[in-house]
Amino acid sequence: MRRLLALLATLVLAQCASASGDAGSQNPPAAASAPTGYVVIGVAESAANMQPEYLMLWRKVDPVTGGFAPLNGPTSFEAHTNANGSLRVRGVPGEFEHFQLEPGVYALDSVFAILHDQRVNYFAQGVVTGPERPSFEVQAGDSLYLGSWELNLDEAAATARLWRLEADDARALINASNGPHTALTLRQTETISVPCTPHRI
């Protein structure tokens, strides 16, 4: 297993480096009057693979080219497990982070797992095969909840799947936060096609 991960780390590919119902997170910014949208997402390790740290990279889709926009400030976000400042809620598995984003369509670019072995870190990348990938749209003033995602390590590849999207979880997040929001809109991801040609770094 470690050999596979070490080999994968040396051959890691950078993906596309070119450029509903109502139900927050800790001290979230007010989105209602801002030209950005507000998104909350939960991440949790699979019970079978809780040792690695996981990361999900979401990126904005360029409406002109149909490909990913360059990595740039509010056009991308990374949801981490074991993140400093993430919100944990009693009775709701996982941890939750919030992000302010430019309006537009966002899609999942990559998933990563990082295994710490003494002084060596092993990286496993989950390349999203084919152009189809989960996505969502956020508009200015939106306050969206994307649900809880389960992150796992399958052989040498990191994986992610939507675990649950429930109004009760969104209400628990609001009650546990110090933010100004009184509601989060549940947003189910949809599958879209984003052209992508990974290249070696």
PDB file of C-alpha atoms in Angstrom, residues 6-194:
ATOM      1  CA  ALA A   6       4.733   6.596  -2.921  1.00  0.00           C
ATOM      2  CA  LEU A   7       4.642   5.741  -6.629  1.00  0.00           C
ATOM      3  CA  LEU A   8       1.468   7.707  -7.056  1.00  0.00           C
ATOM      4  CA  ALA A   9       3.048  10.688  -5.322  1.00  0.00           C
ATOM      5  CA  THR A  10       5.897  10.747  -7.824  1.00  0.00           C
ATOM      6  CA  LEU A  11       3.515  10.532 -10.755  1.00  0.00           C
ATOM      7  CA  VAL A  12       0.830  12.807  -9.394  1.00  0.00           C
ATOM      8  CA  LEU A  13      -1.197  14.609 -12.000  1.00  0.00           C
ATOM      9  CA  ALA A  14      -2.540  18.128 -11.679  1.00  0.00           C
ATOM     10  CA  GLN A  15      -6.071  18.212 -12.974  1.00  0.00           C
ATOM     11  CA  CYS A  16      -6.960  21.021 -15.342  1.00  0.00           C
ATOM     12  CA  ALA A  17      -4.437  23.507 -14.006  1.00  0.00           C
ATOM     13  CA  SER A  18      -5.448  25.855 -16.785  1.00  0.00           C
ATOM     14  CA  ALA A  19      -6.361  28.233 -15.709  1.00  0.00           C
ATOM     15  CA  SER A  20     -33.927  22.080  -2.582  1.00  0.00           C
ATOM     16  CA  GLY A  21     -35.532  23.248   0.560  1.00  0.00           C
ATOM     17  CA  ASP A  22     -34.733  25.535   3.478  1.00  0.00           C
ATOM     18  CA  ALA A  23     -33.483  24.327   6.691  1.00  0.00           C
ATOM     19  CA  GLY A  24     -24.198  27.932   9.358  1.00  0.00           C
ATOM     20  CA  SER A  25     -20.942  27.707  10.104  1.00  0.00           C
ATOM     21  CA  GLN A  26     -18.812  29.443  12.697  1.00  0.00           C
ATOM     22  CA  ASN A  27     -19.001  33.218  12.332  1.00  0.00           C
ATOM     23  CA  PRO A  28     -20.097  33.087   8.667  1.00  0.00           C
ATOM     24  CA  PRO A  29     -20.100  36.303   6.634  1.00  0.00           C
ATOM     25  CA  ALA A  30     -23.436  37.878   5.749  1.00  0.00           C
ATOM     26  CA  ALA A  31     -24.230  36.826   2.189  1.00  0.00           C
ATOM     27  CA  ALA A  32     -27.643  38.397   1.686  1.00  0.00           C
ATOM     28  CA  SER A  33     -26.271  41.843   0.818  1.00  0.00           C
ATOM     29  CA  ALA A  34     -22.985  40.696  -0.738  1.00  0.00           C
ATOM     30  CA  PRO A  35     -22.199  40.163  -4.438  1.00  0.00           C
ATOM     31  CA  THR A  36     -21.021  36.687  -3.501  1.00  0.00           C
ATOM     32  CA  GLY A  37     -22.757  33.518  -2.421  1.00  0.00           C
ATOM     33  CA  TYR A  38     -22.237  31.558   0.763  1.00  0.00           C
ATOM     34  CA  VAL A  39     -21.737  27.771   0.821  1.00  0.00           C
ATOM     35  CA  VAL A  40     -21.499  25.304   3.718  1.00  0.00           C
ATOM     36  CA  ILE A  41     -20.182  21.778   3.155  1.00  0.00           C
ATOM     37  CA  GLY A  42     -19.497  18.890   5.514  1.00  0.00           C
ATOM     38  CA  VAL A  43     -16.728  16.312   5.188  1.00  0.00           C
ATOM     39  CA  ALA A  44     -16.210  13.077   7.104  1.00  0.00           C
ATOM     40  CA  GLU A  45     -13.743  10.210   6.872  1.00  0.00           C
ATOM     41  CA  SER A  46     -15.053   6.768   6.091  1.00  0.00           C
ATOM     42  CA  ALA A  47     -15.092   4.616   9.220  1.00  0.00           C
ATOM     43  CA  ALA A  48     -12.795   2.221   7.368  1.00  0.00           C
ATOM     44  CA  ASN A  49     -10.179   4.856   6.532  1.00  0.00           C
ATOM     45  CA  MET A  50      -9.891   7.465   9.263  1.00  0.00           C
ATOM     46  CA  GLN A  51      -6.111   7.821   9.346  1.00  0.00           C
ATOM     47  CA  PRO A  52      -5.554  10.035   6.284  1.00  0.00           C
ATOM     48  CA  GLU A  53      -6.342  13.701   6.047  1.00  0.00           C
ATOM     49  CA  TYR A  54      -8.638  14.409   3.122  1.00  0.00           C
ATOM     50  CA  LEU A  55      -9.175  17.376   0.847  1.00  0.00           C
ATOM     51  CA  MET A  56     -11.827  18.136  -1.779  1.00  0.00           C
ATOM     52  CA  LEU A  57     -11.006  20.750  -4.423  1.00  0.00           C
ATOM     53  CA  TRP A  58     -13.998  22.466  -6.072  1.00  0.00           C
ATOM     54  CA  ARG A  59     -13.500  24.957  -8.932  1.00  0.00           C
ATOM     55  CA  LYS A  60     -15.655  27.382 -10.876  1.00  0.00           C
ATOM     56  CA  VAL A  61     -16.600  26.404 -14.408  1.00  0.00           C
ATOM     57  CA  ASP A  62     -15.880  29.051 -17.054  1.00  0.00           C
ATOM     58  CA  PRO A  63     -19.234  29.748 -18.777  1.00  0.00           C
ATOM     59  CA  VAL A  64     -17.463  30.635 -22.038  1.00  0.00           C
ATOM     60  CA  THR A  65     -15.097  27.678 -22.435  1.00  0.00           C
ATOM     61  CA  GLY A  66     -16.984  25.119 -20.358  1.00  0.00           C
ATOM     62  CA  GLY A  67     -13.694  24.198 -18.662  1.00  0.00           C
ATOM     63  CA  PHE A  68     -12.386  25.024 -15.222  1.00  0.00           C
ATOM     64  CA  ALA A  69     -11.531  28.657 -14.511  1.00  0.00           C
ATOM     65  CA  PRO A  70      -8.030  29.416 -13.163  1.00  0.00           C
ATOM     66  CA  LEU A  71      -7.443  28.838  -9.460  1.00  0.00           C
ATOM     67  CA  ASN A  72      -8.090  32.278  -8.059  1.00  0.00           C
ATOM     68  CA  GLY A  73      -9.499  33.442  -4.734  1.00  0.00           C
ATOM     69  CA  PRO A  74     -13.289  33.092  -4.631  1.00  0.00           C
ATOM     70  CA  THR A  75     -13.411  30.905  -7.785  1.00  0.00           C
ATOM     71  CA  SER A  76     -12.309  27.769  -5.941  1.00  0.00           C
ATOM     72  CA  PHE A  77     -12.399  26.253  -2.467  1.00  0.00           C
ATOM     73  CA  GLU A  78     -10.929  23.305  -0.586  1.00  0.00           C
ATOM     74  CA  ALA A  79     -12.868  21.410   2.057  1.00  0.00           C
ATOM     75  CA  HIS A  80     -10.547  19.627   4.515  1.00  0.00           C
ATOM     76  CA  THR A  81     -10.921  17.066   7.226  1.00  0.00           C
ATOM     77  CA  ASN A  82      -9.188  17.907  10.509  1.00  0.00           C
ATOM     78  CA  ALA A  83      -9.238  21.581   9.555  1.00  0.00           C
ATOM     79  CA  ASN A  84      -8.536  24.343  12.027  1.00  0.00           C
ATOM     80  CA  GLY A  85     -11.614  26.450  12.511  1.00  0.00           C
ATOM     81  CA  SER A  86     -14.087  23.919  11.128  1.00  0.00           C
ATOM     82  CA  LEU A  87     -17.394  23.572  12.950  1.00  0.00           C
ATOM     83  CA  ARG A  88     -18.352  20.333  14.680  1.00  0.00           C
ATOM     84  CA  VAL A  89     -21.879  19.775  15.923  1.00  0.00           C
ATOM     85  CA  ARG A  90     -22.956  17.241  18.517  1.00  0.00           C
ATOM     86  CA  GLY A  91     -25.069  14.563  16.886  1.00  0.00           C
ATOM     87  CA  VAL A  92     -24.004  15.459  13.328  1.00  0.00           C
ATOM     88  CA  PRO A  93     -21.071  13.400  12.010  1.00  0.00           C
ATOM     89  CA  GLY A  94     -18.142  15.118  10.331  1.00  0.00           C
ATOM     90  CA  GLU A  95     -16.989  18.709  10.321  1.00  0.00           C
ATOM     91  CA  PHE A  96     -18.229  21.722   8.413  1.00  0.00           C
ATOM     92  CA  GLU A  97     -16.634  24.665   6.622  1.00  0.00           C
ATOM     93  CA  HIS A  98     -18.069  27.756   4.973  1.00  0.00           C
ATOM     94  CA  PHE A  99     -16.920  29.677   1.915  1.00  0.00           C
ATOM     95  CA  GLN A 100     -17.794  32.885   0.083  1.00  0.00           C
ATOM     96  CA  LEU A 101     -17.800  32.365  -3.667  1.00  0.00           C
ATOM     97  CA  GLU A 102     -18.310  34.310  -6.845  1.00  0.00           C
ATOM     98  CA  PRO A 103     -21.668  33.496  -8.448  1.00  0.00           C
ATOM     99  CA  GLY A 104     -21.503  30.685 -10.978  1.00  0.00           C
ATOM    100  CA  VAL A 105     -21.339  26.936 -11.446  1.00  0.00           C
ATOM    101  CA  TYR A 106     -18.748  24.972  -9.439  1.00  0.00           C
ATOM    102  CA  ALA A 107     -17.643  21.369  -9.996  1.00  0.00           C
ATOM    103  CA  LEU A 108     -15.495  18.870  -8.124  1.00  0.00           C
ATOM    104  CA  ASP A 109     -11.966  18.892  -9.573  1.00  0.00           C
ATOM    105  CA  SER A 110     -10.025  16.462  -7.368  1.00  0.00           C
ATOM    106  CA  VAL A 111      -9.952  14.589  -4.090  1.00  0.00           C
ATOM    107  CA  PHE A 112      -6.735  14.026  -2.128  1.00  0.00           C
ATOM    108  CA  ALA A 113      -5.698  11.878   0.824  1.00  0.00           C
ATOM    109  CA  ILE A 114      -2.561  12.587   2.844  1.00  0.00           C
ATOM    110  CA  LEU A 115      -1.104   9.806   4.980  1.00  0.00           C
ATOM    111  CA  HIS A 116       1.511  10.735   7.572  1.00  0.00           C
ATOM    112  CA  ASP A 117       4.148   8.086   8.252  1.00  0.00           C
ATOM    113  CA  GLN A 118       6.765   9.435  10.647  1.00  0.00           C
ATOM    114  CA  ARG A 119       8.689  12.001   8.559  1.00  0.00           C
ATOM    115  CA  VAL A 120       7.209  11.035   5.206  1.00  0.00           C
ATOM    116  CA  ASN A 121       3.837  12.125   3.786  1.00  0.00           C
ATOM    117  CA  TYR A 122       2.167   9.969   1.151  1.00  0.00           C
ATOM    118  CA  PHE A 123      -0.334  11.585  -1.193  1.00  0.00           C
ATOM    119  CA  ALA A 124      -3.174   9.780  -2.941  1.00  0.00           C
ATOM    120  CA  GLN A 125      -5.055  11.725  -5.578  1.00  0.00           C
ATOM    121  CA  GLY A 126      -8.559  10.858  -6.660  1.00  0.00           C
ATOM    122  CA  VAL A 127      -8.685  11.762 -10.329  1.00  0.00           C
ATOM    123  CA  VAL A 128     -12.286  12.293 -11.401  1.00  0.00           C
ATOM    124  CA  THR A 129     -12.413  10.047 -14.456  1.00  0.00           C
ATOM    125  CA  GLY A 130     -14.089  11.322 -17.586  1.00  0.00           C
ATOM    126  CA  PRO A 131     -15.631  14.748 -17.908  1.00  0.00           C
ATOM    127  CA  GLU A 132     -18.667  13.951 -15.706  1.00  0.00           C
ATOM    128  CA  ARG A 133     -18.455  15.280 -12.158  1.00  0.00           C
ATOM    129  CA  PRO A 134     -20.738  16.623  -9.385  1.00  0.00           C
ATOM    130  CA  SER A 135     -21.534  20.329  -9.549  1.00  0.00           C
ATOM    131  CA  PHE A 136     -23.747  23.039  -8.078  1.00  0.00           C
ATOM    132  CA  GLU A 137     -24.685  26.620  -8.866  1.00  0.00           C
ATOM    133  CA  VAL A 138     -24.477  29.521  -6.423  1.00  0.00           C
ATOM    134  CA  GLN A 139     -25.905  32.989  -6.993  1.00  0.00           C
ATOM    135  CA  ALA A 140     -25.218  36.288  -5.257  1.00  0.00           C
ATOM    136  CA  GLY A 141     -26.928  36.306  -1.864  1.00  0.00           C
ATOM    137  CA  ASP A 142     -27.417  32.531  -1.713  1.00  0.00           C
ATOM    138  CA  SER A 143     -26.796  30.635   1.534  1.00  0.00           C
ATOM    139  CA  LEU A 144     -26.444  27.010   0.464  1.00  0.00           C
ATOM    140  CA  TYR A 145     -25.866  23.755   2.279  1.00  0.00           C
ATOM    141  CA  LEU A 146     -24.247  21.031   0.133  1.00  0.00           C
ATOM    142  CA  GLY A 147     -24.620  18.241   2.668  1.00  0.00           C
ATOM    143  CA  SER A 148     -22.097  15.866   4.239  1.00  0.00           C
ATOM    144  CA  TRP A 149     -19.607  14.093   1.973  1.00  0.00           C
ATOM    145  CA  GLU A 150     -17.891  10.829   2.868  1.00  0.00           C
ATOM    146  CA  LEU A 151     -14.190  10.681   1.952  1.00  0.00           C
ATOM    147  CA  ASN A 152     -12.458   7.351   1.611  1.00  0.00           C
ATOM    148  CA  LEU A 153      -9.282   5.664   0.385  1.00  0.00           C
ATOM    149  CA  ASP A 154      -9.917   2.915  -2.159  1.00  0.00           C
ATOM    150  CA  GLU A 155      -6.639   1.105  -2.836  1.00  0.00           C
ATOM    151  CA  ALA A 156      -4.393   4.071  -3.818  1.00  0.00           C
ATOM    152  CA  ALA A 157      -7.147   6.475  -4.894  1.00  0.00           C
ATOM    153  CA  ALA A 158      -9.037   8.985  -2.795  1.00  0.00           C
ATOM    154  CA  THR A 159     -12.788   9.025  -3.321  1.00  0.00           C
ATOM    155  CA  ALA A 160     -15.736  11.196  -2.333  1.00  0.00           C
ATOM    156  CA  ARG A 161     -19.477  10.691  -2.350  1.00  0.00           C
ATOM    157  CA  LEU A 162     -22.446  12.574  -0.981  1.00  0.00           C
ATOM    158  CA  TRP A 163     -23.382  10.820   2.233  1.00  0.00           C
ATOM    159  CA  ARG A 164     -26.463  12.755   3.286  1.00  0.00           C
ATOM    160  CA  LEU A 165     -28.268  16.033   2.691  1.00  0.00           C
ATOM    161  CA  GLU A 166     -30.783  16.670   5.447  1.00  0.00           C
ATOM    162  CA  ALA A 167     -32.672  19.720   6.694  1.00  0.00           C
ATOM    163  CA  ASP A 168     -32.182  18.622  10.323  1.00  0.00           C
ATOM    164  CA  ASP A 169     -28.402  18.828   9.880  1.00  0.00           C
ATOM    165  CA  ALA A 170     -28.667  22.304   8.362  1.00  0.00           C
ATOM    166  CA  ARG A 171     -30.815  23.491  11.282  1.00  0.00           C
ATOM    167  CA  ALA A 172     -28.340  22.025  13.769  1.00  0.00           C
ATOM    168  CA  LEU A 173     -25.517  23.906  12.035  1.00  0.00           C
ATOM    169  CA  ILE A 174     -27.422  27.188  12.268  1.00  0.00           C
ATOM    170  CA  ASN A 175     -28.205  26.647  15.942  1.00  0.00           C
ATOM    171  CA  ALA A 176     -24.565  25.834  16.724  1.00  0.00           C
ATOM    172  CA  SER A 177     -23.083  28.779  14.840  1.00  0.00           C
ATOM    173  CA  ASN A 178     -22.693  32.414  15.769  1.00  0.00           C
ATOM    174  CA  GLY A 179     -23.586  33.632  12.295  1.00  0.00           C
ATOM    175  CA  PRO A 180     -26.416  35.881  11.154  1.00  0.00           C
ATOM    176  CA  HIS A 181     -28.144  33.251   8.998  1.00  0.00           C
ATOM    177  CA  THR A 182     -31.545  31.911   9.971  1.00  0.00           C
ATOM    178  CA  ALA A 183     -31.812  29.452   7.060  1.00  0.00           C
ATOM    179  CA  LEU A 184     -29.675  27.470   4.646  1.00  0.00           C
ATOM    180  CA  THR A 185     -31.052  26.223   1.342  1.00  0.00           C
ATOM    181  CA  LEU A 186     -30.309  22.569   0.683  1.00  0.00           C
ATOM    182  CA  ARG A 187     -28.600  22.235  -2.687  1.00  0.00           C
ATOM    183  CA  GLN A 188     -28.327  18.830  -4.345  1.00  0.00           C
ATOM    184  CA  THR A 189     -25.352  18.515  -6.671  1.00  0.00           C
ATOM    185  CA  GLU A 190     -25.934  17.624 -10.312  1.00  0.00           C
ATOM    186  CA  THR A 191     -23.680  15.834 -12.786  1.00  0.00           C
ATOM    187  CA  ILE A 192     -22.197  17.989 -15.531  1.00  0.00           C
ATOM    188  CA  SER A 193     -19.483  17.501 -18.120  1.00  0.00           C
ATOM    189  CA  VAL A 194     -16.296  19.567 -17.717  1.00  0.00           C
TER     190      VAL A 194
END
